[in-house]
XYZ file of C-alpha atoms in Angstrom:
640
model
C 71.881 -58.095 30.334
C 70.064 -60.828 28.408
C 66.389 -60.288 27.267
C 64.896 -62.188 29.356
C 66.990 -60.427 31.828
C 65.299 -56.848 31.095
C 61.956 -58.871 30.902
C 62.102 -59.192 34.201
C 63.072 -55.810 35.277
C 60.568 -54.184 33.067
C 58.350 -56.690 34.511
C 58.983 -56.115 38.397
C 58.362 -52.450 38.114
C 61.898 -51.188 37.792
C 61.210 -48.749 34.968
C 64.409 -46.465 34.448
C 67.318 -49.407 34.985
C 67.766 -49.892 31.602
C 68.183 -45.774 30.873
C 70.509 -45.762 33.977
C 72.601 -48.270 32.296
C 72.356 -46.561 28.792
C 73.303 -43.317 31.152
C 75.816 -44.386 32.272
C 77.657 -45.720 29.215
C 77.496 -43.193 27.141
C 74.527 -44.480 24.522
C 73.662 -43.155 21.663
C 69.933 -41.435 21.589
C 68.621 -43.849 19.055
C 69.676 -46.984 21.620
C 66.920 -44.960 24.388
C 64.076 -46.532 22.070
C 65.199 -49.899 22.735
C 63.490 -50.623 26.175
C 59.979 -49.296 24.777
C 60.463 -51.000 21.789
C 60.965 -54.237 23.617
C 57.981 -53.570 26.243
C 55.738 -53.750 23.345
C 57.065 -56.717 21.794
C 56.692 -58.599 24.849
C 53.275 -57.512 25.086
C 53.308 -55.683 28.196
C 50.451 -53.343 29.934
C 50.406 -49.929 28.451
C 50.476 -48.724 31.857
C 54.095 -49.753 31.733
C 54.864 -48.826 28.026
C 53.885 -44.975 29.700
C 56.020 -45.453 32.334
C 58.778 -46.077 29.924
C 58.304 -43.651 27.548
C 58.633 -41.242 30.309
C 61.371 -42.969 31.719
C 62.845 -42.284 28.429
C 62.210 -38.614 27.970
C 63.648 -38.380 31.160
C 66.630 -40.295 30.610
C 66.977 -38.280 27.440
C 66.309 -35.138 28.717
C 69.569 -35.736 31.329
C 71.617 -37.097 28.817
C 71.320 -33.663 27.074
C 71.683 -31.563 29.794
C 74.917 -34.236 30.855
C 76.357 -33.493 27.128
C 75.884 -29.520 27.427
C 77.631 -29.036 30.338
C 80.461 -31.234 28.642
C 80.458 -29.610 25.493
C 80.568 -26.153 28.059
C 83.337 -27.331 30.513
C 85.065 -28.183 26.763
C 84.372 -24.481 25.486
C 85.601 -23.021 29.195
C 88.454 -24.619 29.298
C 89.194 -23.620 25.817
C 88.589 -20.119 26.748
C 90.876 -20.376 29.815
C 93.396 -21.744 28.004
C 93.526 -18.779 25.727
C 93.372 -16.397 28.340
C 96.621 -18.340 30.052
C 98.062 -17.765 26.269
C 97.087 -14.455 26.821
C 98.252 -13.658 30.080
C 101.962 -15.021 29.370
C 101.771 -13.628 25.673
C 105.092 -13.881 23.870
C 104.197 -14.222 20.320
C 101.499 -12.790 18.475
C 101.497 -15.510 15.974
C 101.596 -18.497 18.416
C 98.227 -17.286 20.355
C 95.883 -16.029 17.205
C 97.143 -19.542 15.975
C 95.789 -21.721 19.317
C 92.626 -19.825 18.968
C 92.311 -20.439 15.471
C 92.575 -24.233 16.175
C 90.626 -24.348 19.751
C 87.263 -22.555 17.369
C 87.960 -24.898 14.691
C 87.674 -28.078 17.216
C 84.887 -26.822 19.114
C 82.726 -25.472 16.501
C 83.438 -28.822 14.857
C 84.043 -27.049 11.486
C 86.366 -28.137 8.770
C 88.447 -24.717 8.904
C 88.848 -21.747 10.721
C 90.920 -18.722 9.949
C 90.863 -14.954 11.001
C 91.761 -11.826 8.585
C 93.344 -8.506 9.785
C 92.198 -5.067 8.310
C 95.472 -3.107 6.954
C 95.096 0.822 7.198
C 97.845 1.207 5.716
C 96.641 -0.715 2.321
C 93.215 0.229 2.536
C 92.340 -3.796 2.605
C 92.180 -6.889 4.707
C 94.426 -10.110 4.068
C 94.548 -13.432 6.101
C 96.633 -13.892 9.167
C 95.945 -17.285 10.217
C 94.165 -20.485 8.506
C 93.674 -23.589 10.299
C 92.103 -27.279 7.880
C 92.494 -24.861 5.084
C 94.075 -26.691 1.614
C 94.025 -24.448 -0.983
C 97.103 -21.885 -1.355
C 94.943 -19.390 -3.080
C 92.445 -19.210 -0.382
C 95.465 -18.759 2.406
C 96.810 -15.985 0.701
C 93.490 -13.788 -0.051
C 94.004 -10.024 0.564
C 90.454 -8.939 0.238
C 88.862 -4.999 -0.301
C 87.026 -3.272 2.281
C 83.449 -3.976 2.433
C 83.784 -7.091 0.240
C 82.209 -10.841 0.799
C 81.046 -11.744 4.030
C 84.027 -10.437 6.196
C 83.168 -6.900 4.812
C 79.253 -7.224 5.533
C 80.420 -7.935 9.424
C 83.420 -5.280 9.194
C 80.278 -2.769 7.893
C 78.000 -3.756 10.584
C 80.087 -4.559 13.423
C 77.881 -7.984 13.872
C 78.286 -11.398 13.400
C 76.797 -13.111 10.304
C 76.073 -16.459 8.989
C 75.293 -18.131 5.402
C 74.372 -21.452 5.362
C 75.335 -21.593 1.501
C 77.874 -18.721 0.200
C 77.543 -18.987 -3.303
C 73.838 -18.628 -2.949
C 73.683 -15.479 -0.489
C 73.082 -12.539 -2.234
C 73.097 -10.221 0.959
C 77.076 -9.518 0.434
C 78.950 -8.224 -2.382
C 81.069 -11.184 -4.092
C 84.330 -10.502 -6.127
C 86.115 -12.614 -8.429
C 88.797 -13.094 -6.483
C 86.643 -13.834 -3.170
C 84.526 -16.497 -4.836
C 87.280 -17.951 -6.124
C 89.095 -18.485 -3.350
C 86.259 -19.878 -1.398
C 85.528 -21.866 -4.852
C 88.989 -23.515 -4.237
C 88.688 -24.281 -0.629
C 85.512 -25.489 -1.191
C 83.591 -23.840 1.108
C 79.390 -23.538 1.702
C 79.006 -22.638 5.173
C 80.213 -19.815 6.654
C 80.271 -18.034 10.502
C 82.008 -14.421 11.010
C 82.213 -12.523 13.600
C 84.125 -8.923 14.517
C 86.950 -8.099 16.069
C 86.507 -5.082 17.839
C 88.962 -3.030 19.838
C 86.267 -0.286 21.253
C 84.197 0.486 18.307
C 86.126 0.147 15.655
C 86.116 -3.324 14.066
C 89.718 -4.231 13.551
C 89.366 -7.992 12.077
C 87.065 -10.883 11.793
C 87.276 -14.576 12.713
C 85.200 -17.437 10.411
C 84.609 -20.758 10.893
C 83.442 -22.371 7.755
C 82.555 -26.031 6.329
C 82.456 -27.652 3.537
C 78.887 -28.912 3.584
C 75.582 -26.760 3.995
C 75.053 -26.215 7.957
C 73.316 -24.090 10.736
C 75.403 -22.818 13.047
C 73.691 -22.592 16.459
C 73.198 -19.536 18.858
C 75.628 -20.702 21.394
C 78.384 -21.996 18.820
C 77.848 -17.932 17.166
C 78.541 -16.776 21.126
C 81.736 -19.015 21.406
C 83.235 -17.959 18.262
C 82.877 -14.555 19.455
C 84.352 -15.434 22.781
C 87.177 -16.070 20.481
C 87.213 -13.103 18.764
C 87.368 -10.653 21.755
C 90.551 -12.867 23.260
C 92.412 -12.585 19.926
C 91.311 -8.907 19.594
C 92.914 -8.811 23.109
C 95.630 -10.689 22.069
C 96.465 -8.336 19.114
C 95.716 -4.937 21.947
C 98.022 -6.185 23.873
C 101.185 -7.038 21.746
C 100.279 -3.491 20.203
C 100.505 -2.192 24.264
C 103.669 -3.851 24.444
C 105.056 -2.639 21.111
C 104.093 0.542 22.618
C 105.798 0.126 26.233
C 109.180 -1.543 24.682
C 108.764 1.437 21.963
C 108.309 3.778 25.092
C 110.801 2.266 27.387
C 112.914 3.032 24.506
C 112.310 6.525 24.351
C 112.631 6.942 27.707
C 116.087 5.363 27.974
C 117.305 7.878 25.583
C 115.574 10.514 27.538
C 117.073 9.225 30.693
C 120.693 9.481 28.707
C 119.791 13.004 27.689
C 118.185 14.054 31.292
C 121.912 12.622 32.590
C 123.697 14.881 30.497
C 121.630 17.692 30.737
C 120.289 17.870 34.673
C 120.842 21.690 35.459
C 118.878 22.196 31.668
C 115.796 20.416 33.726
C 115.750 22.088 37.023
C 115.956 25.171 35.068
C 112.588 23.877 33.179
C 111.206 23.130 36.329
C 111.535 26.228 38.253
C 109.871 27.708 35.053
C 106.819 25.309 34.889
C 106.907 26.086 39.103
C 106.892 29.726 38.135
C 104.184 30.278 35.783
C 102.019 27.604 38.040
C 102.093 30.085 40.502
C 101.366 32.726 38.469
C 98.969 31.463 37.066
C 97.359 30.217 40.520
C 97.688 33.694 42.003
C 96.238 35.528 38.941
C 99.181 36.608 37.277
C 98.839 38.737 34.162
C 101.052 38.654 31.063
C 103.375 40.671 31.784
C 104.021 38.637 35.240
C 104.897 35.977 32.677
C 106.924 38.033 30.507
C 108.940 38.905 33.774
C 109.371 35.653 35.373
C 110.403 34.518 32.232
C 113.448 37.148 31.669
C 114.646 36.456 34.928
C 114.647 32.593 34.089
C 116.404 32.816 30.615
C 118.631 35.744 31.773
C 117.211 37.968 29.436
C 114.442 40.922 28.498
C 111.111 39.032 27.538
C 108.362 40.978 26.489
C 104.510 40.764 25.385
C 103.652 42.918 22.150
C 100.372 42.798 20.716
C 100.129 41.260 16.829
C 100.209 44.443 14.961
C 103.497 45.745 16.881
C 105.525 42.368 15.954
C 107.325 41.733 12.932
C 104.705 39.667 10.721
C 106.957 37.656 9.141
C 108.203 36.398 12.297
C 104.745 36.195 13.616
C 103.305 34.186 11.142
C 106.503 31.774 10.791
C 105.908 30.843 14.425
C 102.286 30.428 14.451
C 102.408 28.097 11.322
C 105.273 26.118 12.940
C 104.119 26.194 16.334
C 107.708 27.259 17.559
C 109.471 30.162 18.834
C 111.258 31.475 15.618
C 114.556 33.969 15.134
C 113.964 37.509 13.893
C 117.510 39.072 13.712
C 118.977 38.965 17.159
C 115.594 38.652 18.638
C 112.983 35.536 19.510
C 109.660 35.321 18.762
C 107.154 33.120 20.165
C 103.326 33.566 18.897
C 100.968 34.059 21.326
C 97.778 32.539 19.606
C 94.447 30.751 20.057
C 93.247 28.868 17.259
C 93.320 30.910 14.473
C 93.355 33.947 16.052
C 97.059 35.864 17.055
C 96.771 37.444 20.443
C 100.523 38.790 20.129
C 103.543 37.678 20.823
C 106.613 36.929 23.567
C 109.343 37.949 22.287
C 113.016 37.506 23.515
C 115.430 40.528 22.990
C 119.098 40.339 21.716
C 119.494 36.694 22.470
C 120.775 35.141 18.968
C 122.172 31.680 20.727
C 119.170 30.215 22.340
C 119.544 26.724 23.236
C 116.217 23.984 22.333
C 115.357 23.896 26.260
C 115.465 27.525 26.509
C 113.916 28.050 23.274
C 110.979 25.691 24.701
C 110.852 27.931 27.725
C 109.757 30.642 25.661
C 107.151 28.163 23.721
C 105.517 27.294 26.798
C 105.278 30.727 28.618
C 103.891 31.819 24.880
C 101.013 29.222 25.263
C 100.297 29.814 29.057
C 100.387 33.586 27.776
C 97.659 32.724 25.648
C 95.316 30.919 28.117
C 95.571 33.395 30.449
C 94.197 35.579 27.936
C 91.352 33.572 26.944
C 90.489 33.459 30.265
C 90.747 37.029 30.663
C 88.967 37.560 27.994
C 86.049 35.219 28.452
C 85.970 36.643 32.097
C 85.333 39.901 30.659
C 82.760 39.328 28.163
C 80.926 36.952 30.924
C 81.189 40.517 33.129
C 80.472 42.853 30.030
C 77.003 41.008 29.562
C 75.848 41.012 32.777
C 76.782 44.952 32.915
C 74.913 45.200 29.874
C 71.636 43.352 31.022
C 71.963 45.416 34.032
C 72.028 48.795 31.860
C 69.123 47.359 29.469
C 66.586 46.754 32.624
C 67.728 50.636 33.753
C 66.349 51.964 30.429
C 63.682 49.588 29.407
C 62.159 47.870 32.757
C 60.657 50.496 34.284
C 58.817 48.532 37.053
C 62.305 46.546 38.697
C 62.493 46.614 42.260
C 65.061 49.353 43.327
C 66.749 46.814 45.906
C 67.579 44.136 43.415
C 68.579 46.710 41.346
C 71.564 47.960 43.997
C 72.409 44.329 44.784
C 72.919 43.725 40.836
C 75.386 46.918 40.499
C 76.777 46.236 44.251
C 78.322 42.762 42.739
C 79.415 44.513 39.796
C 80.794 47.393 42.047
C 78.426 50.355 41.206
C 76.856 52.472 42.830
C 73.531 53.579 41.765
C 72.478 56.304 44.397
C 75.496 57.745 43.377
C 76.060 60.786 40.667
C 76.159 59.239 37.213
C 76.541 60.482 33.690
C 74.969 58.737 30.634
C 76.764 59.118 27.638
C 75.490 57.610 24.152
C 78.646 56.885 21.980
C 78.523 56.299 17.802
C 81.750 55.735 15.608
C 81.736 58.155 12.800
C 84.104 56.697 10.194
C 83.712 56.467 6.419
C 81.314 54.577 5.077
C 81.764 50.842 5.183
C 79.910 47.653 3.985
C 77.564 45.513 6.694
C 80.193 43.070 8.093
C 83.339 46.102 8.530
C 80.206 48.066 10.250
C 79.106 45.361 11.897
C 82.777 44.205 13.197
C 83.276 48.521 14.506
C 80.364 48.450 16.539
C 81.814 45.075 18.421
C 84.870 46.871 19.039
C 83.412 49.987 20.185
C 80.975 48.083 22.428
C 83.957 45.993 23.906
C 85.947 49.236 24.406
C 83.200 50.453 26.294
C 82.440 47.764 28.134
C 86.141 47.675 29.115
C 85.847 51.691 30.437
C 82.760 50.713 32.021
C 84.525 48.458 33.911
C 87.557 49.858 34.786
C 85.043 53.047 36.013
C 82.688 51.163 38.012
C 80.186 52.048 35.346
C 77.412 50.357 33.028
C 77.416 49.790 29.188
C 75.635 48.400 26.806
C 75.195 47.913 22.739
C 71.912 50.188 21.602
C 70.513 52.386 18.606
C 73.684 51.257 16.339
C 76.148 52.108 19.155
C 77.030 52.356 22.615
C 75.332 53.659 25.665
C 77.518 53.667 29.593
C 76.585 55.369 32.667
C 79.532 56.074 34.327
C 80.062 57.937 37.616
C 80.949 61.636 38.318
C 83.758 62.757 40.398
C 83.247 66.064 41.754
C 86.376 67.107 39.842
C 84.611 66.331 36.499
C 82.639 67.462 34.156
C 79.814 66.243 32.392
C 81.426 67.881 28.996
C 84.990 66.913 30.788
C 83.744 63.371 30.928
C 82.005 63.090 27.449
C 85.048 64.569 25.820
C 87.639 61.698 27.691
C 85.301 59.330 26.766
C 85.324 60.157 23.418
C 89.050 60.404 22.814
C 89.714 56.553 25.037
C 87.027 54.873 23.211
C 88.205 56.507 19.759
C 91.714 55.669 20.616
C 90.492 51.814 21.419
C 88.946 51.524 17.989
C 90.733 53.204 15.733
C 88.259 55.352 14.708
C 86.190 58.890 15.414
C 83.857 58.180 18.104
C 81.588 60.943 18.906
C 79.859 60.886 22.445
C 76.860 63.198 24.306
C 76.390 63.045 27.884
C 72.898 63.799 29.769
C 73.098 65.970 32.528
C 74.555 64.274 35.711
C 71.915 62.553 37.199
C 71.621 60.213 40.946
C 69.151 58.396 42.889
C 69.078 56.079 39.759
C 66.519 53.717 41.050
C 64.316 56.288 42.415
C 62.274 57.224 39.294
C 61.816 54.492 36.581
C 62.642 57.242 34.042
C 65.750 58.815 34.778
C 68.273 56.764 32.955
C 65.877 56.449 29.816
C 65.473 60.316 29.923
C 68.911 60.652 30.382
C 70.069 58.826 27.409
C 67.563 60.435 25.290
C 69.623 63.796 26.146
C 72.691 62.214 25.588
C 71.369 61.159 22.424
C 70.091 64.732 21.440
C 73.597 65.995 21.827
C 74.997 63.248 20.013
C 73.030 64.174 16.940
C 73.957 68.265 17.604
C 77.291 67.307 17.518
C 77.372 65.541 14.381
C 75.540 68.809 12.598
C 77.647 70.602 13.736
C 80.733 68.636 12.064
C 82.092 67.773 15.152
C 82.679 63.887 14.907
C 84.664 62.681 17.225
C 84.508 65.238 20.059
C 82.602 64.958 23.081
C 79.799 67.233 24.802
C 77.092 68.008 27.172
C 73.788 69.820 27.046
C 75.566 72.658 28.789
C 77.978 73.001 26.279
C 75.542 74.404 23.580
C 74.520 77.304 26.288
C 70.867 78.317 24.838
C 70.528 75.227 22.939
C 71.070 73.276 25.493
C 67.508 73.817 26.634
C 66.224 72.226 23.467
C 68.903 69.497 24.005
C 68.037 68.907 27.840
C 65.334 66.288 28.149
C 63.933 68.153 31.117
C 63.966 71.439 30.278
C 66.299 72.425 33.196
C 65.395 76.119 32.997
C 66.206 77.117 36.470
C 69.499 75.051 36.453
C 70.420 77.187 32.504
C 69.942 80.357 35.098
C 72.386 79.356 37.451
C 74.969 78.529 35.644
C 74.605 81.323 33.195
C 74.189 84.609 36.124
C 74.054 82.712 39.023
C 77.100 84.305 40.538
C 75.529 87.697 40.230
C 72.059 86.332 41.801
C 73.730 85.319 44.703
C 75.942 88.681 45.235
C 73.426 90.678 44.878
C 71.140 88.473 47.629
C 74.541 88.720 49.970
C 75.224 92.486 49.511
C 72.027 93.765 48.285
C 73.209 95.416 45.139
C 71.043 95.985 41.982
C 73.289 94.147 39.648
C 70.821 92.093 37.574
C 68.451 95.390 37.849
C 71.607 97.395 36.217
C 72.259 94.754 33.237
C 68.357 94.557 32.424
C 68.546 98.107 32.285
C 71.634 97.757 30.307
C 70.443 95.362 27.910
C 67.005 97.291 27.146
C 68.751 100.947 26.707
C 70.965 99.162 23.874
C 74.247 98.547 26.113
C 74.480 102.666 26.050
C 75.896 103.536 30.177
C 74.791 106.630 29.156
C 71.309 105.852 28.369
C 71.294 102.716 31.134
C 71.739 105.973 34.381
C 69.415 108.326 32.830
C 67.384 104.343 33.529
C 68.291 103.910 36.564
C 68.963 107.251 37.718
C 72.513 107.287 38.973
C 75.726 108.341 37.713
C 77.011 106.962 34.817
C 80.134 105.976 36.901
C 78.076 103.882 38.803
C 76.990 102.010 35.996
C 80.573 101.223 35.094
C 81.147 100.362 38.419
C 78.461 97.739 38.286
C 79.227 96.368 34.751
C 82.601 95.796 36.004
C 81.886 94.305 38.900
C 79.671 91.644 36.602
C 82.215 91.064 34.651
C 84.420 89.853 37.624
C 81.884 87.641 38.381
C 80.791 86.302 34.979
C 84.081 86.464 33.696
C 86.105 88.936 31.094
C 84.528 87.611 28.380
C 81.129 87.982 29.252
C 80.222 90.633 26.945
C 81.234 88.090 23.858
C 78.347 88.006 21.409
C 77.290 84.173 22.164
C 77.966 84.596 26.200
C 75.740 88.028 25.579
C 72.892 86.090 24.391
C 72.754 83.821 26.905
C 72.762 85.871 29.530
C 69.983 88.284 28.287
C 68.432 84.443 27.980
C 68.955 83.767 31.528
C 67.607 87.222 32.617
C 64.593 86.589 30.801
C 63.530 83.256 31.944
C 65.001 84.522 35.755
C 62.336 86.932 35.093
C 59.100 84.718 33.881
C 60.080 81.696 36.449
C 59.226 84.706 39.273
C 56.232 85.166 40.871
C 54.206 88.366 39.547
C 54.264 90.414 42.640
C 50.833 92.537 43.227
C-alpha cells in the first residue's frame, strides 16, 4: 500500500486496516508504530492519532496473545511427542535424548543436558548433553550437594541463576566451575527429577549470555523433567518385569518338575488357613503339620529346645538340623516364643523344610494374638477388680454386666486371695520383671477360673470362686503352688473368708483383701513362704486375722457339732466339758461337778471326741475349744 494509499484509509475513518494487515503478516512489534507515526506526520486530528494508538494496543495486545498460544501449541506438541516416545519406549537413551533436544529448542537456550544421581557412587554424572562443546563439561561426575544441581537435588525445587560465577547461594568446586568455565556458561535453569519424593536427577537448560528465564519456560522444563523421570521409571519397571518374567520362567521350569512338591504346599497353606480361621491353637498346627510332612511335629517352649539350635535358626531365619531332628524358631522380633521342631527326620527336602518355616511363623502369630488377646482381657479383669476394692459408690448392675462379659459371677461365693513372691533378694528391674510374671500368672488363673485379678501392694490380688468341694485354705494353698509353679519362684498366698453378694455392700471385697492380706503377713512370720492359708487355719488367731471378727462363725466350726447334738438329743455335753475344763480335766473331780458317775463323764467325753474328732484333746485343738466355750458363753444372753 503506497502512502498516500494509507492516507486515505487513515483519513476515511478506517482505523485498524493497517494493524490487520501487519496481523496478518506476521510484523514485527516495532513495525505497529508505523501507522501512528505517520498520522502525525501528516498532520492529522488527534482524535484520530487516539484512535490509532488504541488501534495499536489492540492490535498488539492480539498479536501477543496470537504468539502465546503458538509458542503453547509448540510446547504441547513437544510434550505429546515425548509422551508418544514414552508410550512406545524402547531405548532409554533415545527418549532422555529427544527431550533433551525438544527443552533445548523451546526454551531457546544454547544447551541442555540432564545428570543422573548414582547410589551406588555416592555422586551424580551426566547422561545426556545437547549444544554442549566442551569434552570436559560432557563428562562431569559431580558430588552430592555440589553447584547448582545439588542446591535443587537438596531442595527438591527448581532454581535459576542468571550469572553462575556470581551466585554465591550454591557451593562451587573446582571441578564444577571449571567445567562450566569451559562450556562457557552464565545462565542457568534446573529443575528435579523426582520419582515420589526422592529426587533422582535434574534437567538444566543453560546459555551462554546473562538471561531471565520466565515462569512458564521454568514450568515447561519441568514438564520435561517429570516425562524423563517417567521415562527412566519405566525402563526400570521393565527391567523389573523382563527381570521377573525371568524368574518366573525358571519357576515355571521348577513348578513343572516339581508339581506334587506344590500341591503338597498348598494343602499346607489350606491347612493352617483354616486353622487359623477357626481358632486353632499351636498344637493344631503342630498336628496338621505331622500329618502333612509324614512325621511327629511338635511345639516346645524356648527353654526346653536345644539353644544352639534355637539360636542358629532365629539368626538365620530357617529351620536348622539338630542331630536327626528339625528345628524351626518360633519367634517375634527379638523375643523366642519356642520352637517347632521335627522329630527323627534327617533328609528333609527345601519344600518340606519351608513347610516347617512357615507353620513356625504362623505358630508365632497365633501367639501374639493370643497373647495380646489376653493381656487386652487381663486389664479389663483388672480394672474390674480395682473398682471392687476402691470405688465404693459403682452401681451394682453395671457391676454384674462388667463380670457377666468376662464370665463371673458376682452374687456368687468368692474367695480373695492376696499373693506375694518370696524369693531372694533381687535388684529393682529382676523385682520388677517377678511381679509381671506373677501378675500374668494370675491373671491367667483368673481367667481360666472365671475369677478377677489384679497387680496391688507389690503383688497380686484375685477373687476367685468357691466350689462347695473347696476350701478357702484348700484354695489358697492350690493357688499358691500353680502360681509358684508359673513363676519359678515361692509365692505365698492368704485368702479372706469366703464371701458373696459382692455388690451388695461397697466393703466386702476391700475387707476381704485386707484379711487375706493379714494372713499373708502371718504366714511369712511364721516362715512359711510359699504355702497357702486362711484365717481358719490359725484357729484362735484367726480372730485377730479375720477382718470381721467372725466370733460366732470361730464357734461353729470349733464345737459346733456338739452344739447341735446336744440341741437334737438334749444332752449336757458342752455343760460336761465346761465342767471338765474348770475341775482341771480330772473325771473324777468333773462328777463330784456335775454330780453323776464318773462313768458318765467318760461316756460323755467320748462321745465329744466322736464328734470333734480323736484328736481333740491335742494341746492347740484344747485351747481352742475352751476358746470357743468361752465366747459361746459371753455371745449368750444373761438369763434372769
Amino acid at each position: 500500500m503506497s502512502r498516500e494509499s494509507r492516507a486515505h484509509v487513515l483519513a476515511s475513518g478506517g482505523v485498524e486496516a493497517p494493524f490487520l494487515e501487519l496481523l496478518a503478516r506476521g510484523a514485527s512489534a516495532d513495525a505497529y508504530e508505523q501507522p501512528v507515526l505517520l498520522a502525525r506526520a501528516e498532520g492529522l486530528p488527534p482524535e484520530r492519532v487516539a484512535a490509532l494508538e488504541r488501534a495499536k494496543l489492540l492490535a498488539l495486545g492480539v498479536r501477543s496473545e496470537m504468539e502465546g498460544r503458538r509458542r503453547r501449541e509448540a510446547e504441547l506438541s513437544a510434550l505429546f511427542e515425548t509422551a508418544h516416545d514414552l508410550a512406545g519406549l524402547r531405548d532409554l537413551d533415545s527418549v532422555l535424548r529427544a527431550i533433551v533436544q525438544r527443552a533445548r529448542s523451546l526454551l531457546a537456550t544454547d544447551v541442555a543436558y540432564l545428570s543422573l544421581n548414582d547410589p551406588e557412587r555416592g555422586d551424580t554424572y551426566m547422561r545426556v548433553t545437547e549444544g554442549s562443546v566442551a569434552a570436559r563439561f560432557q563428562q562431569l561426575r559431580l558430588g552430592m550437594g555440589e553447584g547448582l544441581g545439588g542446591l535443587v537435588a537438596q531442595t527438591a525445587r527448581p532454581y535459576v541463576t542468571d550469572d553462575y560465577f556470581e551466585d554465591a547461594r550454591f557451593r562451587h568446586t573446582m571441578t564444577i566451575d571449571a567445567g562450566v568455565r569451559d562450556e562457557g556458561l552464565v545462565a542457568i535453569l534446573g529443575v528435579p527429577l523426582m520419582l515420589g519424593p526422592h529426587v533422582i536427577g535434574v534437567l538444566f537448560a543453560a546459555d551462554r549470555r546473562a538471561r531471565v528465564f520466565e515462569r512458564e519456560q521454568i514450568a515447561l522444563l519441568g514438564s520435561f523433567a517429570a516425562l524423563a523421570a517417567a521415562a527412566i521409571d519405566t525402563t526400570n519397571l521393565l527391567t523389573e518385569t523382563r527381570s521377573a518374567l525371568a524368574d518366573l520362567e525358571r519357576a515355571n521350569e521348577i513348578i513343572q518338575d516339581r508339581s506334587g512338591v506344590i500341591e503338597r504346599a498348598a494343602e499346607v497353606h489350606d491347612r493352617l488357613a483354616e486353622l487359623v480361621l477357626r481358632g486353632g491353637g499351636v498344637h493344631d498346627v503342630a498336628a496338621a503339620v505331622s500329618r502333612i510332612l509324614g512325621g511327629t511335629v511338635e511345639f516346645t517352649e524356648a527353654d526346653a529346645t536345644p539353644g544352639a539350635a534355637l539360636e542358629a535358626s532365629r539368626a538365620e531365619g530357617h529351620a536348622v538340623r539338630h542331630r536327626d531332628d528339625w528345628v524351626a524358631a518360633v519367634a517375634a522380633g527379638g523375643e523366642l516364643l519356642g520352637a517347632l521342631v521335627l522329630r527323627a527326620r534327617p533328609g528333609l527336602d527345601p519344600v518340606d523344610q519351608r513347610t516347617l518355616e512357615r507353620a513356625a511363623m504362623v505358630t508365632s502369630l497365633l501367639l501374639l494374638a493370643r497373647r495380646s488377646a489376653a493381656e487386652a482381657e487381663r486389664r479389663v479383669r483388672g480394672e474390674l477388680l480395682d473398682d471392687l476394692l476402691d470405688a465404693r459408690h459403682r452401681d451394682p448392675r453395671l457391676l454384674r454386666e462388667r463380670a457377666a462379659r468376662l464370665h463371673a459371677d458376682l452374687d456368687a461365693a468368692h474367695v480373695v486371695l492376696a499373693a506375694r513372691i518370696d524369693g531372694p533378694p533381687a535388684d529393682a528391674d529382676q523385682e520388677a520383671a517377678a511381679r509381671r510374671r506373677l501378675w500374668s500368672a494370675a491373671s491367667h488363673l483368673a481367667a481360666t477360673r472365671h475369677g478377677l485379678a489384679a497387680a496391688r501392694d507389690g503383688g497380686t490380688v484375685l477373687l476367685l470362686p468357691l466350689t462347695p468341694d473347696v476350701t478357702a485354705t484348700e484354695l489358697a494353698r492350690r493357688t499358691a503352688v500353680h502360681l509358684g509353679t508359673a513363676v519359678h519362684e515361692a509365692v505365698t498366698v492368704g485368702a479372706s473368708a469366703p464371701v458373696d453378694d459382692l455388690t451388695a455392700r461397697p466393703d466386702t471385697v476391700a475387707t476381704a483383701y485386707a484379711e487375706g492380706r493379714r494372713c499373708l503377713e502371718a504366714l511369712r512370720l511364721l516362715g512359711r513362704t510359699g504355702d497357702g492359708a486362711a484365717a481358719e487355719d490359725f484357729g484362735f488367731l484367726g480372730l485377730l486375722l479375720a477382718g470381721d471378727r467372725d466370733v460366732t462363725r470361730f464357734v461353729e466350726r470349733t464345737i459346733g457339732e456338739v452344739i447341735a447334738y446336744d440341741e437334737r438329743r438334749g444332752t449336757e455335753l458342752l455343760r460336761t466339758l465346761d465342767a471338765y475344763f474348770a475341775c482341771g480335766m480330772s473325771p473324777v473331780r468333773t462328777k463330784d461337778e456335775l454330780h453323776v458317775h464318773v462313768n458318765t463323764v467318760a461316756q460323755r467325753l467320748e462321745r465329744v471326741g466322736r464328734l470333734l474328732g480323736d484328736d481333740w484333746q491335742r494341746p492347740d485343738r484344747l485351747l481352742e475349744v475352751q476358746l470357743a466355750l468361752r465366747l459361746r458363753r459371753l455371745s449368750s444372753p444373761i438369763r434372769s
